Amino acid sequence: KSKIITKDEQIQLTQRAQCGLLEEVAEQKGSEGLIAHWNSLTRRLRSNVHLIECFAKQLIARKADSEAFTLVKENLKKHPDSNLYALLPDIKLADYHPVVVLLEDMLRKDGNNAPAHSALAQFHLRNENWSEAQQHLEQALQVRSSVSDYAYLADALEKQNMTKAAHEVSKKALTLVQA
């Protein structure tokens, strides 16, 4: 009311406070208490991508991975966000097939979705599908530069005995880090 901070600063402070509150509730009451707290929040707060990311991270930290996957999946369909895509490889599930299907569906809708390509590549790396991982990482890197994607690509190339190409990719990643 006093106009001490801008509207953007107010939004950022509210997000940080809500994120901290989610973490505190998770520490005190575990995943069930965290979910109950989340459900008590206003719809506006529950639709905030930053808070969705905080909530998902807390669920993952509390080993409530299937709930985290459901949350991320539903929200990616509403508003695709690179931070939500980045959470998918962190989620521990007994069967990753639904995650792979989700990512493939997203890529059918938008072939230039770099975060989806990157996440899918990480699943291919886990399954030692080196050439599939390489293709998705190369597509992600055509859209945007990412040090971690270059590192994953270098690894995928190395596993395919393409050491010279892996070396070139590593050099490119180093130039990004130094920039």
GROMACS .gro file of C-alpha atoms in nm:
model
  179
    1LYS     CA    1   0.000   0.000   0.000
    2SER     CA    2   0.288   0.235   0.076
    3LYS     CA    3   0.440   0.173  -0.269
    4ILE     CA    4   0.776   0.082  -0.110
    5ILE     CA    5   0.826  -0.206  -0.353
    6THR     CA    6   0.717  -0.260  -0.712
    7LYS     CA    7   0.445  -0.506  -0.813
    8ASP     CA    8   0.712  -0.742  -0.954
    9GLU     CA    9   0.910  -0.732  -0.629
   10GLN     CA   10   0.589  -0.804  -0.436
   11ILE     CA   11   0.517  -1.107  -0.657
   12GLN     CA   12   0.874  -1.237  -0.613
   13LEU     CA   13   0.861  -1.192  -0.235
   14THR     CA   14   0.524  -1.367  -0.215
   15GLN     CA   15   0.660  -1.658  -0.421
   16ARG     CA   16   0.969  -1.690  -0.202
   17ALA     CA   17   0.758  -1.676   0.114
   18GLN     CA   18   0.512  -1.938  -0.014
   19CYS     CA   19   0.799  -2.160  -0.129
   20GLY     CA   20   0.961  -2.133   0.214
   21LEU     CA   21   0.630  -2.214   0.378
   22LEU     CA   22   0.592  -2.524   0.160
   23GLU     CA   23   0.940  -2.637   0.269
   24GLU     CA   24   0.863  -2.576   0.635
   25VAL     CA   25   0.530  -2.764   0.617
   26ALA     CA   26   0.706  -3.053   0.438
   27GLU     CA   27   0.973  -3.074   0.710
   28GLN     CA   28   0.719  -3.067   0.992
   29LYS     CA   29   0.431  -3.271   0.851
   30GLY     CA   30   0.581  -3.481   0.570
   31SER     CA   31   0.432  -3.536   0.228
   32GLU     CA   32   0.072  -3.586   0.346
   33GLY     CA   33   0.077  -3.260   0.542
   34LEU     CA   34   0.242  -3.090   0.247
   35ILE     CA   35  -0.032  -3.210   0.009
   36ALA     CA   36  -0.302  -3.099   0.256
   37HIS     CA   37  -0.139  -2.755   0.280
   38TRP     CA   38  -0.113  -2.731  -0.101
   39ASN     CA   39  -0.481  -2.817  -0.139
   40SER     CA   40  -0.571  -2.540   0.109
   41LEU     CA   41  -0.398  -2.273  -0.103
   42THR     CA   42  -0.594  -2.048  -0.335
   43ARG     CA   43  -0.636  -2.153  -0.698
   44ARG     CA   44  -0.426  -1.851  -0.803
   45LEU     CA   45  -0.132  -1.969  -0.590
   46ARG     CA   46  -0.172  -2.332  -0.702
   47SER     CA   47  -0.151  -2.221  -1.065
   48ASN     CA   48   0.175  -2.028  -1.012
   49VAL     CA   49   0.445  -2.220  -1.200
   50HIS     CA   50   0.718  -2.122  -0.952
   51LEU     CA   51   0.513  -2.258  -0.661
   52ILE     CA   52   0.424  -2.572  -0.856
   53GLU     CA   53   0.798  -2.627  -0.904
   54CYS     CA   54   0.865  -2.573  -0.531
   55PHE     CA   55   0.583  -2.811  -0.438
   56ALA     CA   56   0.707  -3.078  -0.681
   57LYS     CA   57   1.064  -3.048  -0.546
   58GLN     CA   58   0.937  -3.096  -0.191
   59LEU     CA   59   0.733  -3.400  -0.298
   60ILE     CA   60   1.041  -3.549  -0.467
   61ALA     CA   61   1.252  -3.481  -0.158
   62ARG     CA   62   0.991  -3.660   0.055
   63LYS     CA   63   0.985  -3.964  -0.180
   64ALA     CA   64   0.631  -3.882  -0.301
   65ASP     CA   65   0.749  -3.919  -0.659
   66SER     CA   66   0.428  -4.049  -0.816
   67GLU     CA   67   0.237  -3.748  -0.675
   68ALA     CA   68   0.512  -3.520  -0.809
   69PHE     CA   69   0.485  -3.680  -1.154
   70THR     CA   70   0.106  -3.637  -1.159
   71LEU     CA   71   0.143  -3.271  -1.058
   72VAL     CA   72   0.414  -3.198  -1.316
   73LYS     CA   73   0.231  -3.386  -1.593
   74GLU     CA   74  -0.098  -3.201  -1.535
   75ASN     CA   75   0.073  -2.864  -1.522
   76LEU     CA   76   0.292  -2.922  -1.826
   77LYS     CA   77  -0.025  -2.978  -2.027
   78LYS     CA   78  -0.168  -2.646  -1.904
   79HIS     CA   79   0.145  -2.433  -1.930
   80PRO     CA   80   0.471  -2.592  -2.050
   81ASP     CA   81   0.759  -2.456  -1.847
   82SER     CA   82   1.127  -2.545  -1.884
   83ASN     CA   83   1.172  -2.577  -1.505
   84LEU     CA   84   0.893  -2.836  -1.488
   85TYR     CA   85   1.049  -3.037  -1.772
   86ALA     CA   86   1.380  -3.029  -1.584
   87LEU     CA   87   1.214  -3.195  -1.283
   88LEU     CA   88   1.105  -3.504  -1.477
   89PRO     CA   89   1.446  -3.680  -1.478
   90ASP     CA   90   1.468  -3.624  -1.098
   91ILE     CA   91   1.145  -3.814  -1.032
   92LYS     CA   92   1.203  -4.175  -0.924
   93LEU     CA   93   0.936  -4.409  -1.061
   94ALA     CA   94   0.917  -4.788  -1.089
   95ASP     CA   95   0.821  -4.747  -1.457
   96TYR     CA   96   0.940  -4.451  -1.664
   97HIS     CA   97   0.726  -4.541  -1.965
   98PRO     CA   98   0.451  -4.286  -1.879
   99VAL     CA   99   0.713  -4.009  -1.856
  100VAL     CA  100   0.864  -4.104  -2.192
  101VAL     CA  101   0.516  -4.116  -2.351
  102LEU     CA  102   0.435  -3.772  -2.205
  103LEU     CA  103   0.757  -3.624  -2.345
  104GLU     CA  104   0.706  -3.785  -2.686
  105ASP     CA  105   0.351  -3.643  -2.698
  106MET     CA  106   0.483  -3.297  -2.610
  107LEU     CA  107   0.743  -3.325  -2.887
  108ARG     CA  108   0.478  -3.430  -3.141
  109LYS     CA  109   0.294  -3.106  -3.060
  110ASP     CA  110   0.611  -2.893  -3.062
  111GLY     CA  111   0.924  -3.038  -3.219
  112ASN     CA  112   1.129  -2.735  -3.108
  113ASN     CA  113   1.066  -2.793  -2.737
  114ALA     CA  114   1.426  -2.794  -2.612
  115PRO     CA  115   1.345  -2.877  -2.246
  116ALA     CA  116   1.137  -3.178  -2.355
  117HIS     CA  117   1.416  -3.298  -2.587
  118SER     CA  118   1.667  -3.259  -2.304
  119ALA     CA  119   1.453  -3.448  -2.051
  120LEU     CA  120   1.379  -3.729  -2.298
  121ALA     CA  121   1.749  -3.756  -2.381
  122GLN     CA  122   1.828  -3.808  -2.012
  123PHE     CA  123   1.589  -4.105  -2.003
  124HIS     CA  124   1.754  -4.248  -2.315
  125LEU     CA  125   2.095  -4.207  -2.147
  126ARG     CA  126   1.969  -4.405  -1.846
  127ASN     CA  127   1.858  -4.684  -2.077
  128GLU     CA  128   2.187  -4.668  -2.268
  129ASN     CA  129   2.014  -4.569  -2.593
  130TRP     CA  130   2.310  -4.351  -2.687
  131SER     CA  131   2.209  -4.260  -3.042
  132GLU     CA  132   1.851  -4.170  -2.938
  133ALA     CA  133   1.992  -3.953  -2.659
  134GLN     CA  134   2.234  -3.793  -2.903
  135GLN     CA  135   1.953  -3.705  -3.147
  136HIS     CA  136   1.738  -3.543  -2.878
  137LEU     CA  137   2.030  -3.351  -2.728
  138GLU     CA  138   2.133  -3.222  -3.070
  139GLN     CA  139   1.776  -3.106  -3.133
  140ALA     CA  140   1.763  -2.935  -2.794
  141LEU     CA  141   2.094  -2.762  -2.860
  142GLN     CA  142   1.973  -2.635  -3.198
  143VAL     CA  143   1.704  -2.442  -3.012
  144ARG     CA  144   1.910  -2.317  -2.716
  145SER     CA  145   2.255  -2.355  -2.563
  146SER     CA  146   2.286  -2.548  -2.239
  147VAL     CA  147   2.606  -2.651  -2.064
  148SER     CA  148   2.441  -2.959  -1.913
  149ASP     CA  149   2.304  -3.068  -2.253
  150TYR     CA  150   2.651  -3.033  -2.405
  151ALA     CA  151   2.789  -3.245  -2.121
  152TYR     CA  152   2.522  -3.512  -2.174
  153LEU     CA  153   2.589  -3.504  -2.549
  154ALA     CA  154   2.962  -3.547  -2.495
  155ASP     CA  155   2.886  -3.846  -2.274
  156ALA     CA  156   2.651  -4.000  -2.535
  157LEU     CA  157   2.914  -3.953  -2.808
  158GLU     CA  158   3.187  -4.100  -2.587
  159LYS     CA  159   2.973  -4.409  -2.523
  160GLN     CA  160   2.942  -4.453  -2.901
  161ASN     CA  161   3.322  -4.435  -2.939
  162MET     CA  162   3.300  -4.097  -3.115
  163THR     CA  163   3.580  -3.952  -2.906
  164LYS     CA  164   3.675  -3.674  -3.147
  165ALA     CA  165   3.316  -3.547  -3.166
  166ALA     CA  166   3.284  -3.579  -2.787
  167HIS     CA  167   3.600  -3.372  -2.748
  168GLU     CA  168   3.461  -3.099  -2.978
  169VAL     CA  169   3.134  -3.089  -2.784
  170SER     CA  170   3.324  -3.067  -2.454
  171LYS     CA  171   3.527  -2.774  -2.588
  172LYS     CA  172   3.206  -2.598  -2.690
  173ALA     CA  173   3.062  -2.651  -2.341
  174LEU     CA  174   3.377  -2.504  -2.185
  175THR     CA  175   3.348  -2.191  -2.398
  176LEU     CA  176   2.990  -2.149  -2.272
  177VAL     CA  177   3.102  -2.186  -1.909
  178GLN     CA  178   3.380  -1.928  -1.955
  179ALA     CA  179   3.152  -1.675  -2.132
   0.00000   0.00000   0.00000
